[in-house]
Coordinates of C-alpha atoms and ligand atoms in Angstrom, one line a residue:
M1027 CA 121.8 59.9 55.0
I1028 CA 118.7 59.3 57.1
D1029 CA 117.9 62.9 57.7
D1030 CA 115.3 62.2 60.5
L1031 CA 117.0 60.0 63.3
I1032 CA 113.9 59.8 65.3
K1033 CA 111.7 58.5 62.7
A1034 CA 114.3 56.1 62.0
N1035 CA 114.7 54.9 65.4
E1036 CA 111.1 54.5 65.5
Y1037 CA 111.2 52.3 62.7
V1038 CA 113.9 50.0 64.0
I1039 CA 112.0 49.9 67.4
S1040 CA 108.6 48.8 65.5
K1041 CA 110.7 45.8 63.8
I1042 CA 111.9 44.2 67.1
K1043 CA 109.9 41.3 68.2
E1044 CA 109.7 40.4 71.8
N1045 CA 107.8 37.4 73.3
N1046 CA 109.8 36.9 76.5
E1047 CA 107.1 37.4 79.2
V1048 CA 109.5 38.3 81.8
I1049 CA 111.4 41.2 79.8
L1050 CA 108.0 42.7 78.6
E1051 CA 106.7 42.7 82.2
M1052 CA 110.1 44.3 83.1
E1053 CA 109.7 46.9 80.7
E1054 CA 106.1 47.8 81.9
Y1055 CA 107.7 47.9 85.5
A1056 CA 110.1 50.2 84.3
K1057 CA 107.5 52.5 82.5
E1058 CA 105.1 52.5 85.5
H1059 CA 107.9 53.3 88.1
N1060 CA 110.2 55.7 86.6
V1061 CA 112.9 53.3 86.2
P1062 CA 115.6 54.5 83.4
I1063 CA 116.3 51.4 81.4
V1064 CA 118.3 51.0 78.2
T1065 CA 115.9 51.6 74.9
K1066 CA 114.9 48.8 73.1
E1067 CA 117.3 49.2 70.3
V1068 CA 120.3 49.7 72.6
A1069 CA 118.9 46.5 74.3
E1070 CA 119.1 44.6 70.9
Y1071 CA 122.6 46.1 70.2
L1072 CA 123.8 44.9 73.5
K1073 CA 122.7 41.3 72.9
F1074 CA 124.0 41.2 69.4
M1075 CA 127.4 42.6 70.7
I1076 CA 127.5 40.0 73.6
K1077 CA 127.3 37.1 70.9
S1078 CA 129.5 38.6 68.0
N1079 CA 132.3 39.4 70.5
K1080 CA 131.9 35.9 72.0
S1081 CA 131.7 37.9 75.4
K1082 CA 131.7 35.3 78.3
N1083 CA 132.0 37.2 81.4
I1084 CA 130.2 40.5 81.8
L1085 CA 130.6 43.5 84.2
E1086 CA 127.7 45.6 84.9
V1087 CA 127.9 49.4 86.3
G1088 CA 124.1 50.2 87.3
T1089 CA 121.6 46.8 87.5
A1090 CA 118.6 49.0 88.0
I1091 CA 115.7 46.0 88.1
G1092 CA 117.9 43.7 85.9
Y1093 CA 116.8 44.3 82.6
S1094 CA 119.7 44.8 80.7
G1095 CA 121.4 42.6 82.6
S1096 CA 118.8 39.7 81.4
V1097 CA 118.8 41.0 78.0
M1098 CA 122.5 40.4 77.9
L1099 CA 122.2 36.7 79.1
Q1100 CA 119.5 35.9 77.1
G1101 CA 120.0 33.5 74.2
N1102 CA 123.6 33.8 75.4
E1103 CA 123.7 30.4 77.5
D1104 CA 127.4 30.4 78.7
V1105 CA 127.7 34.1 79.6
T1106 CA 127.9 35.0 83.1
I1107 CA 127.5 38.7 84.8
T1108 CA 128.8 40.5 87.6
T1109 CA 126.5 43.4 88.1
I1110 CA 126.4 46.5 90.8
E1111 CA 123.8 48.5 91.7
I1112 CA 123.6 50.9 94.7
D1113 CA 119.8 51.4 95.5
E1114 CA 118.5 48.4 97.6
D1115 CA 115.0 48.3 96.3
R1116 CA 116.1 48.1 92.8
Y1117 CA 118.5 45.4 93.7
N1118 CA 115.9 43.2 95.3
E1119 CA 113.6 43.9 92.0
A1120 CA 116.4 42.8 90.2
R1121 CA 117.4 39.6 92.0
V1122 CA 113.3 38.6 91.5
N1123 CA 113.6 39.5 87.9
F1124 CA 117.1 37.2 87.3
E1125 CA 115.1 34.5 89.3
K1126 CA 112.0 34.7 87.2
M1127 CA 114.6 34.4 83.8
G1128 CA 116.1 31.4 85.6
Y1129 CA 119.3 33.3 85.4
S1130 CA 120.3 33.3 89.1
S1131 CA 123.3 30.9 88.8
R1132 CA 124.7 32.8 86.4
V1133 CA 124.5 36.3 88.1
N1134 CA 126.8 37.7 90.9
Q1135 CA 124.8 40.7 92.2
I1136 CA 126.3 43.3 94.1
L1137 CA 124.7 45.7 96.5
G1138 CA 126.8 49.0 96.7
D1139 CA 128.5 51.9 95.2
A1140 CA 130.3 50.8 92.1
L1141 CA 133.3 53.2 93.1
V1142 CA 133.8 51.0 96.0
E1143 CA 132.9 47.9 94.6
I1144 CA 134.8 47.7 91.5
P1145 CA 138.1 47.8 93.1
K1146 CA 137.5 44.7 95.4
L1147 CA 136.7 42.9 92.4
D1148 CA 139.1 39.9 91.8
D1149 CA 138.1 38.9 88.3
T1150 CA 138.7 40.1 84.4
F1151 CA 135.8 40.7 82.3
D1152 CA 135.5 40.6 78.2
F1153 CA 132.5 43.0 78.2
I1154 CA 131.8 46.0 80.5
F1155 CA 128.5 48.0 80.4
I1156 CA 128.6 51.2 82.1
D1157 CA 125.0 52.7 82.8
A1158 CA 125.1 54.3 86.1
A1159 CA 125.4 58.2 87.5
K1160 CA 126.5 60.3 84.5
G1161 CA 128.6 62.5 86.7
K1162 CA 131.0 59.6 87.9
Y1163 CA 131.4 58.0 84.2
M1164 CA 135.1 58.9 84.2
D1165 CA 135.7 57.4 87.3
F1166 CA 133.6 54.3 86.9
Y1167 CA 135.6 53.7 83.6
K1168 CA 138.7 54.2 84.6
D1169 CA 138.3 51.5 87.5
S1170 CA 136.5 49.1 85.4
Y1171 CA 139.2 49.4 82.5
K1172 CA 141.7 47.8 84.8
L1173 CA 139.4 45.3 85.0
L1174 CA 139.2 44.8 81.0
K1175 CA 140.6 41.7 79.1
K1176 CA 142.4 42.2 76.0
D1177 CA 140.2 42.4 73.0
G1178 CA 137.2 43.6 75.6
I1179 CA 134.6 46.2 74.9
I1180 CA 133.5 48.9 77.1
F1181 CA 130.3 50.0 76.1
I1182 CA 128.9 53.3 78.0
D1183 CA 125.1 54.0 77.6
N1184 CA 123.5 57.5 77.9
I1185 CA 126.9 59.0 76.9
M1186 CA 125.1 62.2 75.5
F1187 CA 122.9 62.6 78.0
R1188 CA 119.2 63.2 76.9
G1189 CA 120.8 65.4 74.1
Y1190 CA 122.2 68.1 76.7
L1191 CA 125.6 67.9 75.0
Y1192 CA 124.6 69.4 72.0
N1193 CA 121.6 71.0 72.9
E1194 CA 120.5 73.4 75.2
Y1195 CA 120.3 72.2 78.9
P1196 CA 118.9 73.2 82.3
K1197 CA 121.5 74.9 84.4
R1198 CA 121.6 72.2 87.5
F1199 CA 123.0 69.9 84.7
K1200 CA 125.9 72.1 84.0
T1201 CA 128.4 69.9 85.7
I1202 CA 127.3 66.6 84.2
V1203 CA 127.5 68.3 80.9
R1204 CA 131.3 69.4 81.5
K1205 CA 131.9 66.0 82.6
L1206 CA 130.6 64.2 79.9
N1207 CA 132.2 66.3 77.1
E1208 CA 135.8 66.1 78.8
F1209 CA 135.1 62.3 79.0
I1210 CA 134.1 62.2 75.2
E1211 CA 137.4 64.2 74.7
Y1212 CA 139.7 62.1 76.7
L1213 CA 138.3 58.9 75.1
H1214 CA 139.0 60.2 71.8
E1215 CA 142.3 61.1 72.8
N1216 CA 143.6 58.2 74.4
E1217 CA 141.5 55.1 73.0
D1218 CA 139.9 52.9 70.5
F1219 CA 137.0 54.7 70.7
V1220 CA 133.8 55.1 68.9
L1221 CA 130.8 57.3 69.5
L1222 CA 127.4 56.5 68.0
P1223 CA 124.0 58.6 67.9
F1224 CA 121.6 56.2 69.0
G1225 CA 119.7 55.6 71.9
D1226 CA 120.7 58.3 74.1
G1227 CA 124.3 58.1 72.7
I1228 CA 126.5 54.9 72.7
G1229 CA 130.4 55.1 73.2
L1230 CA 132.4 52.1 72.7
V1231 CA 136.0 51.2 73.5
Y1232 CA 138.0 48.6 72.5
N1233 CA 141.2 47.3 74.3
R1234 CA 143.8 46.3 71.8
G1235 CA 146.0 45.7 74.6
D1236 CA 149.1 47.0 73.6
K1237 CA 149.0 50.2 76.1
K1238 CA 149.0 50.6 79.6
H1239 CA 145.9 52.6 81.0
K1240 CA 146.5 56.0 82.5
Ligands
LIG2361 C1 120.2 53.8 84.2 S1 119.8 53.0 85.3 C2 120.3 51.4 85.1 C3 119.7 50.7 83.8 C4 119.8 49.2 83.9 N1 121.3 49.1 83.2 C5 119.0 48.7 82.5 O1 119.2 49.1 81.1 O2 118.4 48.0 82.9 C6 121.3 53.4 86.6 C7 121.5 52.8 88.0 O3 122.7 53.0 88.1 C8 122.5 53.1 89.6 N2 123.5 53.9 90.5 C9 123.8 55.1 89.9 N3 125.0 55.6 90.8 C10 125.6 54.2 91.0 C11 126.8 53.9 91.7 N4 127.8 54.4 92.2 N5 127.0 52.5 91.7 C12 126.2 51.5 91.6 N6 125.0 51.9 91.0 C13 124.7 53.2 90.8 C14 121.1 54.1 89.8 O4 120.7 53.4 91.3 C15 120.3 53.1 88.7 O5 119.2 52.0 89.1

């Protein structure tokens, strides 16, 4: 058993080699402008899952500047993505980045609140990535699950919210912490679900396709 997960994580990240200039630029931009993007090892895991699951059609909730979206398309030439972002500046930044990556034709970018936009979608997905406002995770989840194909996966990032689910947390986060704890309990009770303690906590749900979602 590895007893120092932070060091182990640093080791994992040190082994990842990134050569794509646009991806590196996005990482720099995110750092400079305080845009939260997936951590490097989560990005690698996302890419791996898209490949191993043979996903073709992705839904992303929370585009930000298009970093995770680009990562999921990287090396997966026959994959398309619909991605939703509420912040117009980030939406525009993402548009430029998808163009630079040469991915524009494979990306359906939507500007708006995912809770309004997901129910309007007339499509189904084999991979759904949820990475937006933590207090609304249950709502994003229930809306998007309706569009998840049999054998599809929902990948939920930051589900352990900066460690606040198991450490002391600032009072202002009380509601988010309660909601995320309830969400994790709900997923354990109702879904084929696994909770993984890396990045900022990852939740994976598998749709066996044999039950009606509540
Ligand atoms: C953690 S960032 C996403 C990072 C991105 N997935 C990546 O790793 O490159 C979360 C994003 O979700 C957006 N967001 C928050 N609430 C939203 C909502 N209700 N609908 C759509 N986007 C939302 C935020 O503006 C923010 O850009």
